[in-house]
Amino acid sequence: MKALAQALPEQAIATGFDCTTAFCLSRLGEKGYSVYLEIFGGGYGASKGADGCDAVDSPLSNCSNAPVESLDIDYDFFRIVGYELAPDSFGLGARRGGAGFTRRCEILTDDVQLRDLLRPLQACAQGLLGGEPGQRGYCRIYRANGTVEELRSKAAVDLAKGDVVEMFVGGGAGFGRISERPDAMIDRDLADGLLTRDPRNARKLAAE
């Protein structure tokens, strides 16, 4: 998109969290394996005329967003204890990138296996025409014994009762300069909790 933006800036979009992020929990029980597998999407990149979509599978899949209630019914070896759009995860700009999200799973039994595929751990979504980058993704395990493990982009790990797995899927990048963003849009993101700091404050300090 950076190359296209040089010729057709009004038709290009900033980079999003554009990869397949696979997350799998499994356990071998008396009746065989129980496997939970979901494909996650992060924030979409912003364009000249619109903010990026929040937490979507893009552009590689049409996977649904599994409701927490259905997971509680179908799986007895973990439960979702947190699921939310991540504040400040997107790149700012005249149009902001889409927000990423955080999901936390508490492990309820021993002998659970985790497999994850989260490619963009080192790189983040890049903005266009002055837009800011989105945040990188990560996967962490908060062990029941108090230790914390940061997983690689491809990992296979054994889990035990009381462990909590936190998956963060990053946001999309912004398009254009934040100084060009309408106040109403900034106010909306602050009211929704998607921004924790007002970017206009930095401009006021610079002007002083």
mmCIF file with all atom_site columns, C-alpha atoms in Angstrom, residues 34-142:
data_model
loop_
_atom_site.group_PDB
_atom_site.id
_atom_site.type_symbol
_atom_site.label_atom_id
_atom_site.label_alt_id
_atom_site.label_comp_id
_atom_site.label_asym_id
_atom_site.label_entity_id
_atom_site.label_seq_id
_atom_site.pdbx_PDB_ins_code
_atom_site.Cartn_x
_atom_site.Cartn_y
_atom_site.Cartn_z
_atom_site.occupancy
_atom_site.B_iso_or_equiv
_atom_site.pdbx_formal_charge
_atom_site.auth_seq_id
_atom_site.auth_comp_id
_atom_site.auth_asym_id
_atom_site.auth_atom_id
_atom_site.pdbx_PDB_model_num
ATOM 1   C CA . SER A 1 34  ? -11.619 -31.699 22.983 1.00 0.00 ? 34  SER A CA 1
ATOM 2   C CA . VAL A 1 35  ? -10.181 -28.972 20.740 1.00 0.00 ? 35  VAL A CA 1
ATOM 3   C CA . TYR A 1 36  ? -10.934 -25.259 20.664 1.00 0.00 ? 36  TYR A CA 1
ATOM 4   C CA . LEU A 1 37  ? -9.509  -23.465 17.631 1.00 0.00 ? 37  LEU A CA 1
ATOM 5   C CA . GLU A 1 38  ? -10.253 -19.899 16.588 1.00 0.00 ? 38  GLU A CA 1
ATOM 6   C CA . ILE A 1 39  ? -8.830  -17.485 14.031 1.00 0.00 ? 39  ILE A CA 1
ATOM 7   C CA . PHE A 1 40  ? -8.460  -13.941 15.347 1.00 0.00 ? 40  PHE A CA 1
ATOM 8   C CA . GLY A 1 41  ? -8.266  -10.691 13.431 1.00 0.00 ? 41  GLY A CA 1
ATOM 9   C CA . GLY A 1 42  ? -6.987  -7.341  14.632 1.00 0.00 ? 42  GLY A CA 1
ATOM 10  C CA . GLY A 1 43  ? -7.539  -3.755  13.566 1.00 0.00 ? 43  GLY A CA 1
ATOM 11  C CA . TYR A 1 44  ? -7.978  -2.834  9.904  1.00 0.00 ? 44  TYR A CA 1
ATOM 12  C CA . GLY A 1 45  ? -5.978  0.006   8.390  1.00 0.00 ? 45  GLY A CA 1
ATOM 13  C CA . ALA A 1 46  ? -7.478  3.482   8.026  1.00 0.00 ? 46  ALA A CA 1
ATOM 14  C CA . SER A 1 47  ? -8.212  5.140   4.693  1.00 0.00 ? 47  SER A CA 1
ATOM 15  C CA . LYS A 1 48  ? -8.575  8.746   3.581  1.00 0.00 ? 48  LYS A CA 1
ATOM 16  C CA . GLY A 1 49  ? -12.305 8.724   4.276  1.00 0.00 ? 49  GLY A CA 1
ATOM 17  C CA . ALA A 1 50  ? -12.796 6.292   7.147  1.00 0.00 ? 50  ALA A CA 1
ATOM 18  C CA . ASP A 1 51  ? -11.374 4.843   10.339 1.00 0.00 ? 51  ASP A CA 1
ATOM 19  C CA . GLY A 1 52  ? -10.273 1.224   10.157 1.00 0.00 ? 52  GLY A CA 1
ATOM 20  C CA . CYS A 1 53  ? -12.693 -1.464  11.357 1.00 0.00 ? 53  CYS A CA 1
ATOM 21  C CA . ASP A 1 54  ? -12.131 -2.734  14.899 1.00 0.00 ? 54  ASP A CA 1
ATOM 22  C CA . ALA A 1 55  ? -11.135 -6.382  15.493 1.00 0.00 ? 55  ALA A CA 1
ATOM 23  C CA . VAL A 1 56  ? -11.896 -7.989  12.136 1.00 0.00 ? 56  VAL A CA 1
ATOM 24  C CA . ASP A 1 57  ? -10.418 -10.959 10.291 1.00 0.00 ? 57  ASP A CA 1
ATOM 25  C CA . SER A 1 58  ? -8.754  -9.255  7.374  1.00 0.00 ? 58  SER A CA 1
ATOM 26  C CA . PRO A 1 59  ? -8.125  -9.833  4.590  1.00 0.00 ? 59  PRO A CA 1
ATOM 27  C CA . LEU A 1 60  ? -7.603  -13.597 4.579  1.00 0.00 ? 60  LEU A CA 1
ATOM 28  C CA . SER A 1 61  ? -10.667 -15.172 6.152  1.00 0.00 ? 61  SER A CA 1
ATOM 29  C CA . ASN A 1 62  ? -14.368 -15.028 6.867  1.00 0.00 ? 62  ASN A CA 1
ATOM 30  C CA . CYS A 1 63  ? -14.137 -16.572 10.322 1.00 0.00 ? 63  CYS A CA 1
ATOM 31  C CA . SER A 1 64  ? -16.853 -15.787 12.825 1.00 0.00 ? 64  SER A CA 1
ATOM 32  C CA . ASN A 1 65  ? -16.350 -14.341 16.275 1.00 0.00 ? 65  ASN A CA 1
ATOM 33  C CA . ALA A 1 66  ? -17.242 -17.177 18.667 1.00 0.00 ? 66  ALA A CA 1
ATOM 34  C CA . PRO A 1 67  ? -19.554 -15.909 21.451 1.00 0.00 ? 67  PRO A CA 1
ATOM 35  C CA . VAL A 1 68  ? -18.185 -16.346 24.955 1.00 0.00 ? 68  VAL A CA 1
ATOM 36  C CA . GLU A 1 69  ? -21.443 -18.003 26.055 1.00 0.00 ? 69  GLU A CA 1
ATOM 37  C CA . SER A 1 70  ? -21.091 -20.765 23.462 1.00 0.00 ? 70  SER A CA 1
ATOM 38  C CA . LEU A 1 71  ? -17.507 -21.458 24.564 1.00 0.00 ? 71  LEU A CA 1
ATOM 39  C CA . ASP A 1 72  ? -18.664 -21.801 28.175 1.00 0.00 ? 72  ASP A CA 1
ATOM 40  C CA . ILE A 1 73  ? -21.197 -24.403 27.069 1.00 0.00 ? 73  ILE A CA 1
ATOM 41  C CA . ASP A 1 74  ? -18.922 -26.372 24.734 1.00 0.00 ? 74  ASP A CA 1
ATOM 42  C CA . TYR A 1 75  ? -15.670 -26.492 26.758 1.00 0.00 ? 75  TYR A CA 1
ATOM 43  C CA . ASP A 1 76  ? -15.204 -27.383 30.411 1.00 0.00 ? 76  ASP A CA 1
ATOM 44  C CA . PHE A 1 77  ? -11.409 -27.051 30.658 1.00 0.00 ? 77  PHE A CA 1
ATOM 45  C CA . PHE A 1 78  ? -11.171 -23.267 30.246 1.00 0.00 ? 78  PHE A CA 1
ATOM 46  C CA . ARG A 1 79  ? -13.312 -20.164 30.510 1.00 0.00 ? 79  ARG A CA 1
ATOM 47  C CA . ILE A 1 80  ? -13.067 -16.658 29.074 1.00 0.00 ? 80  ILE A CA 1
ATOM 48  C CA . VAL A 1 81  ? -12.381 -14.158 31.869 1.00 0.00 ? 81  VAL A CA 1
ATOM 49  C CA . GLY A 1 82  ? -11.678 -11.113 29.706 1.00 0.00 ? 82  GLY A CA 1
ATOM 50  C CA . TYR A 1 83  ? -12.595 -10.035 26.177 1.00 0.00 ? 83  TYR A CA 1
ATOM 51  C CA . GLU A 1 84  ? -12.402 -6.413  25.113 1.00 0.00 ? 84  GLU A CA 1
ATOM 52  C CA . LEU A 1 85  ? -11.271 -3.933  22.511 1.00 0.00 ? 85  LEU A CA 1
ATOM 53  C CA . ALA A 1 86  ? -7.810  -2.716  23.509 1.00 0.00 ? 86  ALA A CA 1
ATOM 54  C CA . PRO A 1 87  ? -7.487  1.023   24.221 1.00 0.00 ? 87  PRO A CA 1
ATOM 55  C CA . ASP A 1 88  ? -4.703  2.847   22.364 1.00 0.00 ? 88  ASP A CA 1
ATOM 56  C CA . SER A 1 89  ? -3.936  -0.219  20.246 1.00 0.00 ? 89  SER A CA 1
ATOM 57  C CA . PHE A 1 90  ? -4.437  1.567   16.911 1.00 0.00 ? 90  PHE A CA 1
ATOM 58  C CA . GLY A 1 91  ? -2.371  4.142   15.078 1.00 0.00 ? 91  GLY A CA 1
ATOM 59  C CA . LEU A 1 92  ? -3.644  7.710   15.296 1.00 0.00 ? 92  LEU A CA 1
ATOM 60  C CA . GLY A 1 93  ? -4.163  9.920   12.274 1.00 0.00 ? 93  GLY A CA 1
ATOM 61  C CA . ALA A 1 94  ? -6.706  12.048  10.456 1.00 0.00 ? 94  ALA A CA 1
ATOM 62  C CA . ARG A 1 95  ? -8.453  8.668   10.393 1.00 0.00 ? 95  ARG A CA 1
ATOM 63  C CA . ARG A 1 96  ? -7.391  6.148   13.014 1.00 0.00 ? 96  ARG A CA 1
ATOM 64  C CA . GLY A 1 97  ? -6.696  2.475   12.514 1.00 0.00 ? 97  GLY A CA 1
ATOM 65  C CA . GLY A 1 98  ? -9.067  -0.142  13.832 1.00 0.00 ? 98  GLY A CA 1
ATOM 66  C CA . ALA A 1 99  ? -8.635  -1.280  17.432 1.00 0.00 ? 99  ALA A CA 1
ATOM 67  C CA . GLY A 1 100 ? -7.176  -4.646  18.321 1.00 0.00 ? 100 GLY A CA 1
ATOM 68  C CA . PHE A 1 101 ? -8.456  -6.697  21.231 1.00 0.00 ? 101 PHE A CA 1
ATOM 69  C CA . THR A 1 102 ? -7.407  -8.690  24.269 1.00 0.00 ? 102 THR A CA 1
ATOM 70  C CA . ARG A 1 103 ? -8.800  -12.095 25.244 1.00 0.00 ? 103 ARG A CA 1
ATOM 71  C CA . ARG A 1 104 ? -7.944  -13.890 28.494 1.00 0.00 ? 104 ARG A CA 1
ATOM 72  C CA . CYS A 1 105 ? -8.585  -17.587 29.127 1.00 0.00 ? 105 CYS A CA 1
ATOM 73  C CA . GLU A 1 106 ? -8.393  -19.169 32.587 1.00 0.00 ? 106 GLU A CA 1
ATOM 74  C CA . ILE A 1 107 ? -7.409  -22.840 32.565 1.00 0.00 ? 107 ILE A CA 1
ATOM 75  C CA . LEU A 1 108 ? -9.706  -24.943 34.772 1.00 0.00 ? 108 LEU A CA 1
ATOM 76  C CA . THR A 1 109 ? -7.938  -28.338 34.691 1.00 0.00 ? 109 THR A CA 1
ATOM 77  C CA . ASP A 1 110 ? -4.442  -29.756 34.319 1.00 0.00 ? 110 ASP A CA 1
ATOM 78  C CA . ASP A 1 111 ? -3.034  -31.291 31.135 1.00 0.00 ? 111 ASP A CA 1
ATOM 79  C CA . VAL A 1 112 ? -4.193  -28.633 28.679 1.00 0.00 ? 112 VAL A CA 1
ATOM 80  C CA . GLN A 1 113 ? -2.124  -27.838 25.604 1.00 0.00 ? 113 GLN A CA 1
ATOM 81  C CA . LEU A 1 114 ? -1.801  -24.427 23.944 1.00 0.00 ? 114 LEU A CA 1
ATOM 82  C CA . ARG A 1 115 ? -0.782  -23.877 20.336 1.00 0.00 ? 115 ARG A CA 1
ATOM 83  C CA . ASP A 1 116 ? -0.583  -20.403 18.862 1.00 0.00 ? 116 ASP A CA 1
ATOM 84  C CA . LEU A 1 117 ? 0.440   -18.763 15.608 1.00 0.00 ? 117 LEU A CA 1
ATOM 85  C CA . LEU A 1 118 ? 0.935   -15.013 15.989 1.00 0.00 ? 118 LEU A CA 1
ATOM 86  C CA . ARG A 1 119 ? 3.261   -13.705 13.305 1.00 0.00 ? 119 ARG A CA 1
ATOM 87  C CA . PRO A 1 120 ? 3.524   -9.920  13.769 1.00 0.00 ? 120 PRO A CA 1
ATOM 88  C CA . LEU A 1 121 ? 5.387   -9.894  17.094 1.00 0.00 ? 121 LEU A CA 1
ATOM 89  C CA . GLN A 1 122 ? 8.356   -7.895  15.791 1.00 0.00 ? 122 GLN A CA 1
ATOM 90  C CA . ALA A 1 123 ? 6.639   -5.650  13.247 1.00 0.00 ? 123 ALA A CA 1
ATOM 91  C CA . CYS A 1 124 ? 3.578   -3.455  13.581 1.00 0.00 ? 124 CYS A CA 1
ATOM 92  C CA . ALA A 1 125 ? 1.097   -1.999  11.112 1.00 0.00 ? 125 ALA A CA 1
ATOM 93  C CA . GLN A 1 126 ? 2.625   1.039   9.367  1.00 0.00 ? 126 GLN A CA 1
ATOM 94  C CA . GLY A 1 127 ? 0.749   4.299   8.813  1.00 0.00 ? 127 GLY A CA 1
ATOM 95  C CA . LEU A 1 128 ? 0.342   6.304   5.605  1.00 0.00 ? 128 LEU A CA 1
ATOM 96  C CA . LEU A 1 129 ? 0.854   10.008  4.902  1.00 0.00 ? 129 LEU A CA 1
ATOM 97  C CA . GLY A 1 130 ? 1.712   10.878  8.481  1.00 0.00 ? 130 GLY A CA 1
ATOM 98  C CA . GLY A 1 131 ? -0.470  8.260   10.164 1.00 0.00 ? 131 GLY A CA 1
ATOM 99  C CA . GLU A 1 132 ? 0.934   6.509   13.233 1.00 0.00 ? 132 GLU A CA 1
ATOM 100 C CA . PRO A 1 133 ? 1.611   2.736   13.551 1.00 0.00 ? 133 PRO A CA 1
ATOM 101 C CA . GLY A 1 134 ? -0.610  0.268   15.367 1.00 0.00 ? 134 GLY A CA 1
ATOM 102 C CA . GLN A 1 135 ? 0.583   -1.861  18.254 1.00 0.00 ? 135 GLN A CA 1
ATOM 103 C CA . ARG A 1 136 ? 2.242   -5.264  17.944 1.00 0.00 ? 136 ARG A CA 1
ATOM 104 C CA . GLY A 1 137 ? 0.511   -8.411  19.114 1.00 0.00 ? 137 GLY A CA 1
ATOM 105 C CA . TYR A 1 138 ? 1.595   -10.784 21.884 1.00 0.00 ? 138 TYR A CA 1
ATOM 106 C CA . CYS A 1 139 ? 0.627   -13.926 23.769 1.00 0.00 ? 139 CYS A CA 1
ATOM 107 C CA . ARG A 1 140 ? 1.450   -14.314 27.482 1.00 0.00 ? 140 ARG A CA 1
ATOM 108 C CA . ILE A 1 141 ? 0.883   -16.938 30.114 1.00 0.00 ? 141 ILE A CA 1
ATOM 109 C CA . TYR A 1 142 ? 0.314   -15.845 33.695 1.00 0.00 ? 142 TYR A CA 1
#
